[in-house]
Short mmCIF file of C-alpha atoms in Angstrom, two decimals:
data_model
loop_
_atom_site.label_atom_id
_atom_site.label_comp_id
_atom_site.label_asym_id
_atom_site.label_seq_id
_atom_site.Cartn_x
_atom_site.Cartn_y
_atom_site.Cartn_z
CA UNK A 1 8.94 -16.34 1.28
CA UNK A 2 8.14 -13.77 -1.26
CA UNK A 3 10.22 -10.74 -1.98
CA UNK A 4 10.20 -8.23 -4.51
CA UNK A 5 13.11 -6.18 -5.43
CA UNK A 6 12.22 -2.75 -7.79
CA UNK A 7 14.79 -0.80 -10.14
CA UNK A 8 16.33 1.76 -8.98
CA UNK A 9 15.66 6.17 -8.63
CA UNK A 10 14.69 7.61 -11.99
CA UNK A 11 14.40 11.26 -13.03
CA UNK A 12 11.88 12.51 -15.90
CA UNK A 13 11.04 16.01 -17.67
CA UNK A 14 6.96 16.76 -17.73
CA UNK A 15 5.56 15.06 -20.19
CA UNK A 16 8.25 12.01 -20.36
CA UNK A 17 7.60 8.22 -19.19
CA UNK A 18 8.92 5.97 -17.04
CA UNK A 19 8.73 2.21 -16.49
CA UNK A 20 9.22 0.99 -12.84
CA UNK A 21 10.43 -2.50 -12.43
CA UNK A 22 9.38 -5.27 -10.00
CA UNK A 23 11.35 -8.37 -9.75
CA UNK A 24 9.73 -10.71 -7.48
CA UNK A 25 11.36 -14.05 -5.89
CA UNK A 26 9.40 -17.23 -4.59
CA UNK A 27 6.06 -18.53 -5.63
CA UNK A 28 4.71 -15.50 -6.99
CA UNK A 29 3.52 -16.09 -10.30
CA UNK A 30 0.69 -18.39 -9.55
CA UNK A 31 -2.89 -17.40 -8.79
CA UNK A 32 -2.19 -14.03 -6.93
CA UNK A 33 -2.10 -10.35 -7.32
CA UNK A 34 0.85 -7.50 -8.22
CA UNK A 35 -0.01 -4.06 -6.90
CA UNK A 36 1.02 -0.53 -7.57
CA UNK A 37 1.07 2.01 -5.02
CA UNK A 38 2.27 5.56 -4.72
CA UNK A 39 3.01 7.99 -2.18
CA UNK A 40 4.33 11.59 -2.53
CA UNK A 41 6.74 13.22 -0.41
CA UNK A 42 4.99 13.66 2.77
CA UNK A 43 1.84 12.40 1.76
CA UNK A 44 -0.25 9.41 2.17
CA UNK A 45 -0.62 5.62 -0.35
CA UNK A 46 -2.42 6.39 -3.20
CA UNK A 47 -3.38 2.79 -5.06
CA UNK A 48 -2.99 2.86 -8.87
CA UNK A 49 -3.82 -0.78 -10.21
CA UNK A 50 -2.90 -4.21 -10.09
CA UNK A 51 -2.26 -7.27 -12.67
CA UNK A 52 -2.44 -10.61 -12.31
CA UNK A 53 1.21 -11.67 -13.23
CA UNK A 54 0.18 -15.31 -14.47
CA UNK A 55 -2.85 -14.50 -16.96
CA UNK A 56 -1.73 -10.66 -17.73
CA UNK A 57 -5.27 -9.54 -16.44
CA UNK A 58 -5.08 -5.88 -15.09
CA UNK A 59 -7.52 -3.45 -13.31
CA UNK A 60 -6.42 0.10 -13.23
CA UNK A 61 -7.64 2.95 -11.07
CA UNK A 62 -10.06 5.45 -12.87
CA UNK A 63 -7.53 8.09 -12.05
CA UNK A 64 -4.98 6.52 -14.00
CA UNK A 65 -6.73 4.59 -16.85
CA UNK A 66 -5.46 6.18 -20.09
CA UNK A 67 -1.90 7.22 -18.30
CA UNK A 68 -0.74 3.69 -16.42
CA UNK A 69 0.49 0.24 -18.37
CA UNK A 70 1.09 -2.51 -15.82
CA UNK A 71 2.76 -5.98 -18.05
CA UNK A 72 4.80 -9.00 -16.57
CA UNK A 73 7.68 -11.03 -18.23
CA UNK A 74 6.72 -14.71 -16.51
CA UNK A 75 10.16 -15.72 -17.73
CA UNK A 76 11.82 -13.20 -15.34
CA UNK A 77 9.19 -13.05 -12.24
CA UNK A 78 9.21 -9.55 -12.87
CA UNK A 79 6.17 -6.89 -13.30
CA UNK A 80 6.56 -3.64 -15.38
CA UNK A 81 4.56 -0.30 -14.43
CA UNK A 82 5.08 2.62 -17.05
CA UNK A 83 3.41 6.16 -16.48
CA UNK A 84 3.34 8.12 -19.17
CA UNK A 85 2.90 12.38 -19.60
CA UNK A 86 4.14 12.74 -16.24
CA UNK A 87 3.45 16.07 -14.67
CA UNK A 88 5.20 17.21 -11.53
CA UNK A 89 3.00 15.76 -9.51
CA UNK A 90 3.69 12.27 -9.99
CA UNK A 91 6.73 12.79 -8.24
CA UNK A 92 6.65 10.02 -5.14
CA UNK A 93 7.89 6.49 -3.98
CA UNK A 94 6.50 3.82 -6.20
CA UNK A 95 6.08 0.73 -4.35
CA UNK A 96 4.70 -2.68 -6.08
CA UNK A 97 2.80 -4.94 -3.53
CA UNK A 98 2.13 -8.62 -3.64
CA UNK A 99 -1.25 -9.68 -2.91
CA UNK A 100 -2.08 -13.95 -2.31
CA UNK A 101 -5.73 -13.23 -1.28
CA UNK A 102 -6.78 -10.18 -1.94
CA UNK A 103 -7.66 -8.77 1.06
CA UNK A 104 -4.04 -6.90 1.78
CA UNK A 105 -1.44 -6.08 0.67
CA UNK A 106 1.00 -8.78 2.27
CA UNK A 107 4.49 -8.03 0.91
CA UNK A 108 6.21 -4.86 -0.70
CA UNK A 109 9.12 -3.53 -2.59
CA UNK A 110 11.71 -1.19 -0.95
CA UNK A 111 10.83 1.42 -3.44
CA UNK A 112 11.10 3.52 -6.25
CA UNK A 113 11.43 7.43 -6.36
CA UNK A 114 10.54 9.25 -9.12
CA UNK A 115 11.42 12.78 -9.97
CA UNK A 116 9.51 14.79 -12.68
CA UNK A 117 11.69 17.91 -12.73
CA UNK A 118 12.27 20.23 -15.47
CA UNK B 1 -8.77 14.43 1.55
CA UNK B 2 -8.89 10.63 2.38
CA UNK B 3 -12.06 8.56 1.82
CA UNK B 4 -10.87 6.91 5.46
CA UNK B 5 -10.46 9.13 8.24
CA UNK B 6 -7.31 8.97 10.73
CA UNK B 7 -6.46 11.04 13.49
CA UNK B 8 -3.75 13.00 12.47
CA UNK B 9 -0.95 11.89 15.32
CA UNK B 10 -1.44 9.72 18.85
CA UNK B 11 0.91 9.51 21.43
CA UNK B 12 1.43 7.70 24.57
CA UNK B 13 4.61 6.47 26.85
CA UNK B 14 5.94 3.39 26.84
CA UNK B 15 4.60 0.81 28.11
CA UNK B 16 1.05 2.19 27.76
CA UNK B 17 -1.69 1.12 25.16
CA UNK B 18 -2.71 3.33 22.05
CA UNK B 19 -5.69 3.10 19.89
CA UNK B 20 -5.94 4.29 15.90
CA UNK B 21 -9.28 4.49 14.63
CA UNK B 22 -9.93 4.31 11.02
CA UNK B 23 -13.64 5.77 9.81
CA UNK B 24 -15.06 4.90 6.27
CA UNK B 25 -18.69 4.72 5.15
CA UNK B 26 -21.11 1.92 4.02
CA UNK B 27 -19.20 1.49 0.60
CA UNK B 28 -16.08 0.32 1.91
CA UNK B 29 -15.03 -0.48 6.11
CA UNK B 30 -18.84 -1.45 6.40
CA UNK B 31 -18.47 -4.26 3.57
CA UNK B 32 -15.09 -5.05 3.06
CA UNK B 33 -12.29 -6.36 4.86
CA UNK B 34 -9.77 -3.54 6.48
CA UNK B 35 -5.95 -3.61 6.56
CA UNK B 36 -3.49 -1.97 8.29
CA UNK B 37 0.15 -0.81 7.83
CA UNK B 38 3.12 0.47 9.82
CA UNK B 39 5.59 2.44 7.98
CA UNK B 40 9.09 3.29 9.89
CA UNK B 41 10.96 6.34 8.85
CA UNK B 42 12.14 6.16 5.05
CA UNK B 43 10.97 2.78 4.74
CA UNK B 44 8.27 0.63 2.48
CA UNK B 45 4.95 -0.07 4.14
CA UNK B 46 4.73 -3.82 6.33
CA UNK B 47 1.50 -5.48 6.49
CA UNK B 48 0.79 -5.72 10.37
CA UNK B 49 -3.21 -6.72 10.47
CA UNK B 50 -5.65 -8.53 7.69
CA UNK B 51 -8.86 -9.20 7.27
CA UNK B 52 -9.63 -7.09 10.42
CA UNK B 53 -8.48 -9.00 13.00
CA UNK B 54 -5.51 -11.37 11.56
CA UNK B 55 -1.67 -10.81 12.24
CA UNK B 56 1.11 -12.19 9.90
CA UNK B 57 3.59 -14.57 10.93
CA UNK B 58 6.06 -12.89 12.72
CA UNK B 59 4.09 -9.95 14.21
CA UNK B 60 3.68 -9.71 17.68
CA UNK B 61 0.15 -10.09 19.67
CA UNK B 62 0.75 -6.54 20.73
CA UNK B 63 -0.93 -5.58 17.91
CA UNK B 64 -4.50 -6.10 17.50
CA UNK B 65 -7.21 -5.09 15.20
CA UNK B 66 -11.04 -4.98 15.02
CA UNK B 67 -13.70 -3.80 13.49
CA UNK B 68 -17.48 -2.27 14.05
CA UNK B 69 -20.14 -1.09 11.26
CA UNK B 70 -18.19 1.82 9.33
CA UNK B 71 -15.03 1.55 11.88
CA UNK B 72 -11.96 -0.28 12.48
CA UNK B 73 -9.37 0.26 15.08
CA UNK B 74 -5.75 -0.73 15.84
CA UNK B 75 -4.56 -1.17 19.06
CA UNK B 76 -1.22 -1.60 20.26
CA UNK B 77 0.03 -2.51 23.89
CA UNK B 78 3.11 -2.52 25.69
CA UNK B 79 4.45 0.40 23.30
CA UNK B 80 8.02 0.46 22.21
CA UNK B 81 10.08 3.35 20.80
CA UNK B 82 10.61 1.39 18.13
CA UNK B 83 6.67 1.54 17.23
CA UNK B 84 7.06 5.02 15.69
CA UNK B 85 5.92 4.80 12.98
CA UNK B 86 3.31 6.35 10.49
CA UNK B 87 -0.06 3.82 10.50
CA UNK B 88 -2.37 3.43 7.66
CA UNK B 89 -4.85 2.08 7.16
CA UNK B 90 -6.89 0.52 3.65
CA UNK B 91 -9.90 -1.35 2.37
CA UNK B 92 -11.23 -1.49 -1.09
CA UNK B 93 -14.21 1.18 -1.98
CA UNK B 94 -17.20 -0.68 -4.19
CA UNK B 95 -18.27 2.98 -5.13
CA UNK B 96 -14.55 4.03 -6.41
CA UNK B 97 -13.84 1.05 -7.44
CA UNK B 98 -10.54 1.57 -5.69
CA UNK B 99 -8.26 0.52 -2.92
CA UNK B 100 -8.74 3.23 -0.10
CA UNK B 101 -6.06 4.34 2.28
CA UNK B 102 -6.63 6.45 5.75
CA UNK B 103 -4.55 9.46 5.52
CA UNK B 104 -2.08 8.04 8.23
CA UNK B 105 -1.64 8.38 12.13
CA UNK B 106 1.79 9.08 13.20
CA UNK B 107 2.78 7.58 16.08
CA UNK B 108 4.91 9.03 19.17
CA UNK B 109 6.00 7.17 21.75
CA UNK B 110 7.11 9.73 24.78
#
């Protein structure tokens, strides 16, 4: 059974990055999908992109492209997403979300919450 | 603004049977396979339905999901107080070249 464990509550100025880990356990590495998804306080999911952890291959969304770097360290089983020039509206939960098919998202992190404060 | 439309908040007692509907367009329900979520209070996101219709091991045939045209729904029976929750649903957009997410139905069980 997969599960992915994420690093832990970060806080940022405007204009800072951060990276957002993803350590995922079990077969994961092989011929399937690593999501990112956000959702602000109160708000709704908001997909940002998604990399294939065993080629490296990433799609971002258009919203994003230019701001978001999704990598993976096949060594570790574990998937990187950095933001960078983070405005105060990036604040939310980060959640990476494993994807065999393609068609859902089947099985996600607990979480990461990021604060852009000044 | 979501690209899928949720009602806002259901409710029913327990017991009873609710139904979330889920409203996209002809770029992404209407093409694509639809998802759905249930998200408990301070928690991540579970997958409950896939590819329309299919449950994951381990989730209960309470829960059922279909779809019609430009419209899915969720429907759950023999509600639980435990089944508040916020429910979302998602689908991927050929237009946006995106995932797509309803703007989520919360959930009261009375």
């Amino acid at each position: 059974q997969v599960q992915l464990v994420q690093s832990g509550t970060e806080v940022r100025k405007p204009g800072a990055s951060v990276k957002v880990s993803c350590k995922a356990s079990g077969n994961t590495f092989t011929n399937n999908y690593m999501h990112w998804v956000r959702q602000a306080p109160g708000q709704g999911l908001e997909w940002m992109g998604v990399i294939n952890p065993s080629g490296g291959r990433t799609s971002y969304a258009q919203k994003f492209q230019g701001r978001v770097t999704m990598t993976r360290n096949t060594s570790t089983t574990t998937v990187y997403m950095e933001l960078n020039s983070l405005r105060f509206e990036d604040t939310a939960v980060y959640y990476c979300a494993f994807s065999a098919a393609g068609t859902a998202f089947e099985i996600w992190g607990q979480g990461t919450l990021v604060t852009v404060s000044s | 603004q979501s690209v899928l439309t949720q009602p806002p908040s259901v409710s029913a007692a327990p017991g009873q049977r609710v139904t979330i509907s889920c409203s996209g367009s002809s770029s992404n329900i209407g093409i694509y396979f639809v998802s759905w979520y249930q998200q408990l209070p301070g928690t991540a996101p579970k997958l409950l339905i896939y590819e329309n219709n299919k449950r994951p091991s381990g989730i209960p045939d309470r829960f059922s999901g279909s779809k019609s045209g430009t419209s899915a729904t969720l429907g759950i029976t023999g509600l639980q107080t435990g089944d508040e929750a916020d429910y979302f649903c998602a689908t991927w957009d050929t237009s946006l070249t995106t995932w797509v997410f309803g703007g989520g139905t919360q959930l009261t069980v009375l």
